[in-house]
Coordinates of C-alpha atoms in Angstrom, one line a residue:
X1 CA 123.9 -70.4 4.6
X2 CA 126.6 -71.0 6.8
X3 CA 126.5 -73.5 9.4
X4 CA 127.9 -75.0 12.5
X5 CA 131.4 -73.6 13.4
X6 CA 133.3 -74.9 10.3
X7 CA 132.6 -72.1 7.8
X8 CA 130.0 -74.8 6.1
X9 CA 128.5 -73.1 3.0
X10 CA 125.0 -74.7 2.3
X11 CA 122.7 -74.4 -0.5
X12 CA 119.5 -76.1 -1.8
X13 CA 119.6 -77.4 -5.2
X14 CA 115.8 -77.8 -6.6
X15 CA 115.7 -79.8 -9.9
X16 CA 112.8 -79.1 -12.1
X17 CA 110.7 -80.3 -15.3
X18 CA 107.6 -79.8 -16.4
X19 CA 106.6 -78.7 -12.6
X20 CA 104.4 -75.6 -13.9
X21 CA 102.2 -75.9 -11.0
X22 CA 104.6 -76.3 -8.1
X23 CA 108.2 -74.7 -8.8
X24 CA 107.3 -71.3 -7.6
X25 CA 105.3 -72.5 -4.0
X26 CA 108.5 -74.7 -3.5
X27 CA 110.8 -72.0 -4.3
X28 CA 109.3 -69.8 -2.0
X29 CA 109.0 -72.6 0.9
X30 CA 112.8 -73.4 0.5
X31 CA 114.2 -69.6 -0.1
X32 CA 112.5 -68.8 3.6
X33 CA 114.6 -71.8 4.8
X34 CA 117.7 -71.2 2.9
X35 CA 118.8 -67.6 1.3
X36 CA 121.0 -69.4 -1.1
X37 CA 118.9 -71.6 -4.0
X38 CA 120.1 -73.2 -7.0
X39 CA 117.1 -73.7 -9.4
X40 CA 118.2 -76.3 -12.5
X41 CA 115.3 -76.1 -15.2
X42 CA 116.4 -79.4 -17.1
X43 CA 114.4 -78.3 -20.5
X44 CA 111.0 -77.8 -19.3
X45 CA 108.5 -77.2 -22.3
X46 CA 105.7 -75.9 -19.9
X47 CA 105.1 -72.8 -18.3
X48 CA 108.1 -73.3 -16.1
X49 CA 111.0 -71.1 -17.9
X50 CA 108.3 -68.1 -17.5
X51 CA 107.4 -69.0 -13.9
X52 CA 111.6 -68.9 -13.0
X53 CA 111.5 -65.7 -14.1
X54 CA 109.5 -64.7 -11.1
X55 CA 111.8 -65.8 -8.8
X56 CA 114.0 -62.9 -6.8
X57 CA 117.3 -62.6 -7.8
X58 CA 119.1 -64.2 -5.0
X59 CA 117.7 -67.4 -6.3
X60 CA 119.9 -68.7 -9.0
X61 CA 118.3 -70.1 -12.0
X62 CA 120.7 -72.2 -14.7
X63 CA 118.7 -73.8 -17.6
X64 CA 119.3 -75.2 -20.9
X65 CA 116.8 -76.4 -23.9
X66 CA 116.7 -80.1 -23.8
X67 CA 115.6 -82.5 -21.1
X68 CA 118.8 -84.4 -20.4
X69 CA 117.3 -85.8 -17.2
X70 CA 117.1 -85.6 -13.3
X71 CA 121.1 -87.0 -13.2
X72 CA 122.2 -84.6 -15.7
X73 CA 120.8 -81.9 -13.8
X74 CA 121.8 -82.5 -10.4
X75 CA 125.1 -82.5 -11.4
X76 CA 124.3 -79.0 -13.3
X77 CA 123.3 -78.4 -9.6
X78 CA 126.3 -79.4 -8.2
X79 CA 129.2 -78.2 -10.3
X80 CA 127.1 -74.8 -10.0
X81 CA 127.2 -74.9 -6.2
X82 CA 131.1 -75.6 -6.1
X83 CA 131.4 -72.8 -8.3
X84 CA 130.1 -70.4 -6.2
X85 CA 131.8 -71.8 -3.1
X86 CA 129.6 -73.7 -1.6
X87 CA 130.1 -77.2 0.8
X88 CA 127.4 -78.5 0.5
X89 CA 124.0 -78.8 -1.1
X90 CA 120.7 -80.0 0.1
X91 CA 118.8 -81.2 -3.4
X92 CA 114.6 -81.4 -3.1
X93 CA 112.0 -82.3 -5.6
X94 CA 109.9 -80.0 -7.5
X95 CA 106.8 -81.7 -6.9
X96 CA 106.3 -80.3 -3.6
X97 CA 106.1 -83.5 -1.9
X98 CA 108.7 -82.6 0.4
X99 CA 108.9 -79.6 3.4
X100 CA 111.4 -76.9 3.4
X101 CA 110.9 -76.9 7.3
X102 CA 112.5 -80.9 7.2
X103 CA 116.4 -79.0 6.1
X104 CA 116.9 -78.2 9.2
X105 CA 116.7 -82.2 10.1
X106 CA 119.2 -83.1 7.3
X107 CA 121.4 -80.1 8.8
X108 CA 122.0 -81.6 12.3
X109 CA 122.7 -85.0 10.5
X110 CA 125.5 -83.4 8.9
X111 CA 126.9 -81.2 11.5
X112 CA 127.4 -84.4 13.7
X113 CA 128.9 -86.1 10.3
X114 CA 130.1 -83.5 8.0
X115 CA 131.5 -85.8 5.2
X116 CA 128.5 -88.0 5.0
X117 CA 125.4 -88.3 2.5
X118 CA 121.9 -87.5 4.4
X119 CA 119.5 -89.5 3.0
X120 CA 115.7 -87.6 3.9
X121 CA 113.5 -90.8 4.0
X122 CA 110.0 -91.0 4.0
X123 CA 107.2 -92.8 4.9
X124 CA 106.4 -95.5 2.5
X125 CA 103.1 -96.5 3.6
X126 CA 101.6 -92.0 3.6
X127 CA 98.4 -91.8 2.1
X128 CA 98.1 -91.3 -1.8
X129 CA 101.7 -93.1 -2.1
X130 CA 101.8 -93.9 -5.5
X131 CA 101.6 -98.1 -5.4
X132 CA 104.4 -98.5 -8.4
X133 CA 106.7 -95.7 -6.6
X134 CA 106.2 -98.1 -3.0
X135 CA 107.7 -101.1 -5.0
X136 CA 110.1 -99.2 -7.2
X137 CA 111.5 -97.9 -3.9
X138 CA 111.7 -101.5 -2.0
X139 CA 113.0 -103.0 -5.2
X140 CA 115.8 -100.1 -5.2
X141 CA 116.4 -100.6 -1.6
X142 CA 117.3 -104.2 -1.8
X143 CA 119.7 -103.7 -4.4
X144 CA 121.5 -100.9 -3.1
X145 CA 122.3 -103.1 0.5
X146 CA 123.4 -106.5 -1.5
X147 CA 126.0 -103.7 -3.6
X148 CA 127.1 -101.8 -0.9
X149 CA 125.7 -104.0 2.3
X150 CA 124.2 -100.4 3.8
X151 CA 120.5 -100.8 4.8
X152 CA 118.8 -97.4 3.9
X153 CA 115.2 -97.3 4.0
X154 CA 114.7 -95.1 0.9
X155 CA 117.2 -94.9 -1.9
X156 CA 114.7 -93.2 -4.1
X157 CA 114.5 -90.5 -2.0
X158 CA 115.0 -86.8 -3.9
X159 CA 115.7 -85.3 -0.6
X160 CA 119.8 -85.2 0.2
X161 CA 121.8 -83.4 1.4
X162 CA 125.3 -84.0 0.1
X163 CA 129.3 -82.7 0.6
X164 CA 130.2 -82.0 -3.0
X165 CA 134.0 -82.6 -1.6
X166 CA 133.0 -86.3 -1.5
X167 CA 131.3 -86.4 -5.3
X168 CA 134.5 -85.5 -7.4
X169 CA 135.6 -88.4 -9.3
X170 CA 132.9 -89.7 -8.9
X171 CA 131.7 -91.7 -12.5
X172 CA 128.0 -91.8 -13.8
X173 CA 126.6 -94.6 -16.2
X174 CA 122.8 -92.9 -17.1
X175 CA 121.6 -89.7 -16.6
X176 CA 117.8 -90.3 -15.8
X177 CA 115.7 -91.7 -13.2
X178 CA 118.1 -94.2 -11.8
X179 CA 121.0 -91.4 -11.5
X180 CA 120.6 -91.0 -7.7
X181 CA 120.6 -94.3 -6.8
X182 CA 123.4 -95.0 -8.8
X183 CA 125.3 -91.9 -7.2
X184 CA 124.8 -93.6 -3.7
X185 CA 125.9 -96.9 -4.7
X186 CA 129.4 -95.3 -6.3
X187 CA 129.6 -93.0 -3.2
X188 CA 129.4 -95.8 -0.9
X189 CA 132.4 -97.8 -2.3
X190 CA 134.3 -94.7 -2.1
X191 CA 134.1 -94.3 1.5
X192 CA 131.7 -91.7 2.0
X193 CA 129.3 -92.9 4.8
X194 CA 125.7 -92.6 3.7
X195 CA 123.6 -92.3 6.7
X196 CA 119.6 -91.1 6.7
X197 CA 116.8 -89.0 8.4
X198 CA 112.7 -89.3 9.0
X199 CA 111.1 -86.3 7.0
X200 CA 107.7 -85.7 5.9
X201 CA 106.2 -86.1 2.8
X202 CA 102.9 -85.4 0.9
X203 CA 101.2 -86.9 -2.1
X204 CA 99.1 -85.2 -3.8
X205 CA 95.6 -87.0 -5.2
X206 CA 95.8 -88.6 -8.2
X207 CA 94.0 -86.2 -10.6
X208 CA 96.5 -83.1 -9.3
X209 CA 99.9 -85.0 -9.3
X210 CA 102.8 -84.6 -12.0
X211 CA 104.9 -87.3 -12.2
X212 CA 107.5 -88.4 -15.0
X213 CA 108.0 -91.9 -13.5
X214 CA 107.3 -94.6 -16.6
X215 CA 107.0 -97.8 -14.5
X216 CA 107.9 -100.2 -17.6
X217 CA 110.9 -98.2 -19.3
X218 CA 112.2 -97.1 -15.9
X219 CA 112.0 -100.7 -14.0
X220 CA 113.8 -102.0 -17.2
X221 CA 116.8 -99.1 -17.0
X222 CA 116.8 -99.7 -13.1
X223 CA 117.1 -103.4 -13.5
X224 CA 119.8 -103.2 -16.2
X225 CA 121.6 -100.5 -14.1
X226 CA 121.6 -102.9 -11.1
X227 CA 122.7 -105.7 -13.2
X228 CA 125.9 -103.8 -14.4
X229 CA 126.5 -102.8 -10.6
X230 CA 126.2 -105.8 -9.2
X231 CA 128.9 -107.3 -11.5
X232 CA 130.8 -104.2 -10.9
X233 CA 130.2 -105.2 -6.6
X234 CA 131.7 -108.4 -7.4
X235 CA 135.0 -107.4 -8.4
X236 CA 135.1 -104.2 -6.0
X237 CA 134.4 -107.1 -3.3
X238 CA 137.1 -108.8 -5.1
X239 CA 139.7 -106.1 -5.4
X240 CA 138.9 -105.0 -1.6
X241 CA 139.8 -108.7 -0.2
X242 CA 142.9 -108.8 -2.2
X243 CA 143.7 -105.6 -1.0
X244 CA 143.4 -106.3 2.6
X245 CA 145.3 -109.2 2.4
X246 CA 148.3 -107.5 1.0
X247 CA 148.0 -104.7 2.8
X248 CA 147.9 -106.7 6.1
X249 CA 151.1 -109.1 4.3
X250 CA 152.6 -106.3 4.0
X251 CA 152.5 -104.1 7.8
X252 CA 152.8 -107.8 9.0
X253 CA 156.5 -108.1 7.2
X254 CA 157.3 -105.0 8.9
X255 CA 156.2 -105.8 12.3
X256 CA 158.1 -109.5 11.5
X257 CA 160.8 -107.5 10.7
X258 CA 161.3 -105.3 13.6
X259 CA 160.8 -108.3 16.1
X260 CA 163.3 -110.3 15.0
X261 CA 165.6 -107.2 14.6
X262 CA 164.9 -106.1 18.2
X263 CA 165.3 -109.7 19.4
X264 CA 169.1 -110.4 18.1
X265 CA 170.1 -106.7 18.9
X266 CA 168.9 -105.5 22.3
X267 CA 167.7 -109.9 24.1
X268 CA 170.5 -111.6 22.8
X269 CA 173.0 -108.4 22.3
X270 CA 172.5 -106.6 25.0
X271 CA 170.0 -103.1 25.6
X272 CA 173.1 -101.5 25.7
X273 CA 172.0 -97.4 24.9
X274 CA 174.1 -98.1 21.3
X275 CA 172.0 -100.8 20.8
X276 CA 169.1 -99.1 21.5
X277 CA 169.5 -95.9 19.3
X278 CA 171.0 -98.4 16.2
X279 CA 167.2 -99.9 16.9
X280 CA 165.5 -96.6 16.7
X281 CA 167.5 -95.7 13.5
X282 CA 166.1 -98.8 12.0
X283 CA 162.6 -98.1 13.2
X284 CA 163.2 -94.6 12.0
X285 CA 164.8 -95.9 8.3
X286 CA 161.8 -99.0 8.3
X287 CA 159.0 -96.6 9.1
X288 CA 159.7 -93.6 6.6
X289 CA 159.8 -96.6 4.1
X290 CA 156.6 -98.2 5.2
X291 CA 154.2 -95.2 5.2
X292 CA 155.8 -93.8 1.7
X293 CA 154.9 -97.1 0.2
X294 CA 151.5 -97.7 1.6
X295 CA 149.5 -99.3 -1.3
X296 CA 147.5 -97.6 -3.0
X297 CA 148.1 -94.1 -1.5
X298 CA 150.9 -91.4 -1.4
X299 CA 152.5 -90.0 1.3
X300 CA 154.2 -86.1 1.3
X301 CA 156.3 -84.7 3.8
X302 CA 156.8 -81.0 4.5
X303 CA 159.1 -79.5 7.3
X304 CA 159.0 -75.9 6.1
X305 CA 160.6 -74.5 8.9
X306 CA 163.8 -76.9 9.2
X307 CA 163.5 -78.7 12.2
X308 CA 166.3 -81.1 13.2
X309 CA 164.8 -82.6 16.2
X310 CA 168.1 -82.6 17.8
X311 CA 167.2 -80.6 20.9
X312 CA 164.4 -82.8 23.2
X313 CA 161.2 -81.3 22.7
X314 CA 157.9 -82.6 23.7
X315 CA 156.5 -83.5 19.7
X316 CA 152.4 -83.4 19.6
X317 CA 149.8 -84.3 16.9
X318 CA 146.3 -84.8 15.6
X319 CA 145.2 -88.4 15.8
X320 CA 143.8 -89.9 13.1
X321 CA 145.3 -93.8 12.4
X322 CA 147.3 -97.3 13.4
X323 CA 149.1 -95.5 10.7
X324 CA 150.3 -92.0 12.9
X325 CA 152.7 -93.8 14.6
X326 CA 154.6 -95.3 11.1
X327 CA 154.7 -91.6 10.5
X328 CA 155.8 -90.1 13.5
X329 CA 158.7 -92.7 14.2
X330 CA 160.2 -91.4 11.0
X331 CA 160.8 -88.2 12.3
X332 CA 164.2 -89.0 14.2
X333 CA 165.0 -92.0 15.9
X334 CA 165.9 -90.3 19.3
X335 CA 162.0 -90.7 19.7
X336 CA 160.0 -91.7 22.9
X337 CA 156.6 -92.4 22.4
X338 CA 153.8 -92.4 25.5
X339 CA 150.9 -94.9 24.3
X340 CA 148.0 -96.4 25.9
X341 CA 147.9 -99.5 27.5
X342 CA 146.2 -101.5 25.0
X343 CA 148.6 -100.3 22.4
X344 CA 151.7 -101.1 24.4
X345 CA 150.2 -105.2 24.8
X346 CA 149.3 -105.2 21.1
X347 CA 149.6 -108.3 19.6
X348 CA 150.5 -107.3 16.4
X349 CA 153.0 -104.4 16.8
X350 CA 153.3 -104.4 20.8
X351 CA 156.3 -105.9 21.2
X352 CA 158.2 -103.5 18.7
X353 CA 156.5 -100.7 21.2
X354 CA 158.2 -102.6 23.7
X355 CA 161.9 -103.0 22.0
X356 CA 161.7 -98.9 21.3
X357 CA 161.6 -98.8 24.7
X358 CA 158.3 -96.8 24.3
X359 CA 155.7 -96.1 27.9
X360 CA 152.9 -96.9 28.4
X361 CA 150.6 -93.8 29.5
X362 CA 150.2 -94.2 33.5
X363 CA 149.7 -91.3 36.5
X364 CA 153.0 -92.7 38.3
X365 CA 155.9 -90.6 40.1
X366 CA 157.9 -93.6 38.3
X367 CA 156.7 -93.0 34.5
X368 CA 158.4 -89.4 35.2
X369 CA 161.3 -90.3 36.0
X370 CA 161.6 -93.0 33.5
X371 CA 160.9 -90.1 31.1
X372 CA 163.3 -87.6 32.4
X373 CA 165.8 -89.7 32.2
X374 CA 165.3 -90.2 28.5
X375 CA 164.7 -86.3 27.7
X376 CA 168.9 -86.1 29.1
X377 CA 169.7 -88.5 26.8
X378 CA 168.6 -86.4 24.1
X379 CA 165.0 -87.9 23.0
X380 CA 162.2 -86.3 22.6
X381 CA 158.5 -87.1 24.0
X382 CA 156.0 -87.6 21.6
X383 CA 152.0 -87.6 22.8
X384 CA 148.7 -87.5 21.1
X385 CA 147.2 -84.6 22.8
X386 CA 143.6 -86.2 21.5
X387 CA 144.3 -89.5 23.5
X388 CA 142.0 -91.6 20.8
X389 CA 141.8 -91.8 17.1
X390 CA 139.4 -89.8 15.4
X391 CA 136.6 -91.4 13.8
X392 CA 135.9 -88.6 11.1
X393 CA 139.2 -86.9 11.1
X394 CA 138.1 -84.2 13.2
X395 CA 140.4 -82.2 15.9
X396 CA 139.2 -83.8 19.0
X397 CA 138.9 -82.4 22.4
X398 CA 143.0 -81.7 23.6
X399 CA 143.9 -83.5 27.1
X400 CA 146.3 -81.4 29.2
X401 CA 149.0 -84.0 30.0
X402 CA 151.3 -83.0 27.0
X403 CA 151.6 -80.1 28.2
X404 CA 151.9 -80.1 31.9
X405 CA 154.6 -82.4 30.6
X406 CA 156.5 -80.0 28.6
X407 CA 156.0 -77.8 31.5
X408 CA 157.3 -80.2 34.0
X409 CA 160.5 -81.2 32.2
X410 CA 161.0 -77.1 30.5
X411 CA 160.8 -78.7 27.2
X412 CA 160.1 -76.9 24.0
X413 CA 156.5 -78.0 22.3
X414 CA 157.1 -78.9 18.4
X415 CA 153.3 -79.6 17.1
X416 CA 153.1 -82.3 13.8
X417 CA 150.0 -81.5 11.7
X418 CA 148.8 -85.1 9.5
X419 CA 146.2 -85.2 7.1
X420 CA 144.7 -88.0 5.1
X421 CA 145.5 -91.0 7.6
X422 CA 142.0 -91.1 9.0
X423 CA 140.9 -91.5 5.1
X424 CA 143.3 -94.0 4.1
X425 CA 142.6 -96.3 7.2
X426 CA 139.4 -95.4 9.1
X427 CA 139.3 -95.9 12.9
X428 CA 135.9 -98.0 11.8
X429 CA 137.9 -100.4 9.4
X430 CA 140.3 -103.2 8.8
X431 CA 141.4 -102.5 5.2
X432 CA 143.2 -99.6 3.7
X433 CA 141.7 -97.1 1.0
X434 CA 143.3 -95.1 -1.6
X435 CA 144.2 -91.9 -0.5
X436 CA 146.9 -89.0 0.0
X437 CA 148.7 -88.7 3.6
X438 CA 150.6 -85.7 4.5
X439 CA 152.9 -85.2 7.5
X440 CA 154.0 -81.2 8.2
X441 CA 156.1 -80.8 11.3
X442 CA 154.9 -76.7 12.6
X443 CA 157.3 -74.0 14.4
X444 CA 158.8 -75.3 17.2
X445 CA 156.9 -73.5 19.9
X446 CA 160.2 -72.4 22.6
X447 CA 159.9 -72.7 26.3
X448 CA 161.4 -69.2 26.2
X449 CA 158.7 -67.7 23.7
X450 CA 156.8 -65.1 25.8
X451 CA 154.0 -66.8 25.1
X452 CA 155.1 -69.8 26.9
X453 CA 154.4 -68.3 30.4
X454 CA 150.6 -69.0 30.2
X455 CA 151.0 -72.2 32.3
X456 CA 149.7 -75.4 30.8
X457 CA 146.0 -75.1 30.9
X458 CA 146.4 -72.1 28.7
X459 CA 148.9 -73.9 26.5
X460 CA 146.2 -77.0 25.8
X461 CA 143.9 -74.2 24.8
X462 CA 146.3 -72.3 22.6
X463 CA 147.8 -75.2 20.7
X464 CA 143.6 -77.0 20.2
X465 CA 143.1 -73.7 18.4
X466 CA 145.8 -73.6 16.0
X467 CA 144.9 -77.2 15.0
X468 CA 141.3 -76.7 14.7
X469 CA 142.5 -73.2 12.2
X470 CA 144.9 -76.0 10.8
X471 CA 142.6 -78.5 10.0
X472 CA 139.6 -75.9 8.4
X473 CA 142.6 -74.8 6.2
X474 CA 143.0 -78.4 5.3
X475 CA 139.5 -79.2 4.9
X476 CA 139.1 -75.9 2.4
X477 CA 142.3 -76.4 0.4
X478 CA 140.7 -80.0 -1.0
X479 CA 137.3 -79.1 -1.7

């Protein structure tokens, strides 16, 4: 199934043992949904290995002879869906207590948040809830938000939908009952935002219902489960506040650094324009050093087409981070840089903004100027088309002034494509994560490129659509 306007791939994954009496009517309710199914039998001894074979052959069946549990076969599931190429999978219970007609709900969760895990919860009090699943689940729930400090309302829930980018290297203790709730727990300290959905759900009566819960052994591997993840909360809490604190140490040094820099060369020795350049080679040394030895993480830097930056350009990019700007200041230290208000007053790095000699973003005749008269001097004008961060690393809507800049001054347009700084330090946090950041500086597009004579409205268009192609290509090379 493909989905929204990111070539999304999306299958169902539907889990099955000993569900004789349900498989095929949930098969058939999900296949009308969803044209792509992944069926895992996970060593059913009933009737349900002659039941799969009645299935139409666009429904993909994988089985294997001994039960190794419902964790063991989800991640059947899952390592068959990336196989085939699929994004992303939507996993449902055989028992039937869910409705195919719900994906849809679980879709436009997703499409607003492609990277996150959609939880499908129901309602706890529905008639014929089983009383020991009701307590299981609340017991479940209250662990999973002291580990990860997420409240969701139904962490036993069968009904997901997940990215499978996001579960790689991802580690599993068990392989049974408590597998999913384990999976949210490790998927939630790696980043990936776990978010949920109302869906339906029906319970069979008693004397017609098939259910491989065992409240004593279970409780007891769900309480020993949570006991080993609690401890293993701890000292992720642990790591995470150490982390923050030297991560912050360490951007603090370098802000430190530049200050008192900027204040003996350009207030007491004079903003002399060879004062100010020696300040922007420091900045430019200072910041390739910073953001290739961000803790944690590793940075690449590719400039496949050998661009020197000499001639002024106007230098565009996707907005991710606090950490763009370390990256773009490296690129060459004749380097003006238009910034909001708010950034330009920042009390942490605002008064290196201020030494660069950087504006702040305004609608006056004055800023012009100002700028015009640093394009002659041989720097170039670096803007964030997107004008804001982007929560979820998605190319944002493009704002025309870049352009009508480039325009205005009959400057060339040299787009910078990053990756991985949204990851590494999320616009929603205040400490860093392990990741990769990459920084690849595009073809200079020339003011005396045919194409170039579309004026700037069709410019803002042009250049959005090459970073949206760019950032699809990104988003399929690491899945």
């Amino acid at each position: 199934m493909e989905v929204g306007t990111e070539n999304i791939r999306l299958c169902v994954i539907i889990p099955t043992y000993n569900n004789a009496g349900t498989i095929l009517q949930v098969a058939e309710a999900v296949s009308s949904v969803c044209q792509d199914v992944i069926v895992v039998n996970d060593g059913s001894t009933d009737k349900t290995p002659e039941i799969l074979q009645a299935l139409p052959e666009t429904v993909t069946v994988v089985s294997y002879e001994k039960n190794r549990g419902k964790g063991h076969a989800l991640v059947t599931g899952f390592r068959q869906a990336a196989k085939m190429g699929f994004t992303h999978a939507v996993t449902i219970d055989a028992d039937g207590q869910h409705f195919a007609e719900d994906i849809p709900l679980l879709i436009e969760a997703m499409e607003r948040c492609p990277e996150a895990i959609i939880v499908g919860c129901r309602n706890l009090t529905e008639e014929n809830m089983p009383r020991q699943n009701t307590f299981a689940n609340r017991f479940s729930n209250f662990w999973f938000r002291l580990q990860t400090g997420i409240n969701l309302p139904d962490t036993q829930s069968g009904f997901r939908l997940y990215p499978l980018a996001s579960l790689k290297g991802l580690n599993w203790i068990t392989s049974r009952y408590e597998a999913e709730l384990e999976l949210l727990v490790f998927a939630a300290w790696a980043g990936v935002p776990v978010t949920s959905v109302n869906v339906r759900v029906y319970y069979p009566p008693v004397e017609e219902r098939v259910s491989h819960f065992r409240p004593v052994y279970d409780f007891f591997r769900i309480s020993v489960l949570n006991t080993i993840l609690c401890i293993g909360a701890l000292l992720y809490a642990v790591r995470q506040a150490f982390y923050t604190v030297f991560s912050f140490c360490y951007f603090l040094a370098f802000a430190v650094d530049m200050t008192v820099r900027g204040f003996f060369l350009l207030t007491l020795g004079g903003a002399s324009e060879e004062h100010k350049l020696k300040y922007h080679r420091i900045l430019q040394r200072k910041s390739r050093f910073v953001i290739s030895h961000v803790p944690g993480s590793t940075f690449s830097y590719s400039n496949p087409h050998g661009e020197t930056f000499e001639k002024p350009s106007v230098i565009i990019s996707n907005h991710q981070s606090h950490l763009d700007l370390m990256a773009i200041m490296m690129l060459t230290p004749k380097l003006i840089i238009l910034t909001k208000n708010w950034v330009w007053h920042n009390p942490f790095y605002g008064i290196v903004i201020r030494y660069a000699d950087f504006f702040p973003i305004t609608d006056t005749e004055q800023m012009m100027n100002d700028i015009a008269k640093r394009v002659k001097e041989g720097y170039s004008v670096m803007i964030f088309p997107e004008g804001t961060r982007s929560a979820d690393c998605r190319i944002q809507r493009f704002h025309r002034g870049a352009f009508y800049l480039a325009e205005q001054l009959n400057l060339d347009i040299v787009p910078v494509f990053i990756s991985g700084f949204g990851r590494v330090l999320p616009k929603t946090s205040w400490h860093l994560h392990p990741g990769r950041m990459s920084l690849e500086v595009m073809p200079r597009i020339s003011r005396h490129d045919p194409d170039s004579a579309c004026g700037y409205r069709e410019m803002t268009k042009r250049l959005h659509h090459i970073y949206l192609e760019k950032n699809h290509e990104e988003v399929r090379r690491h899945r």
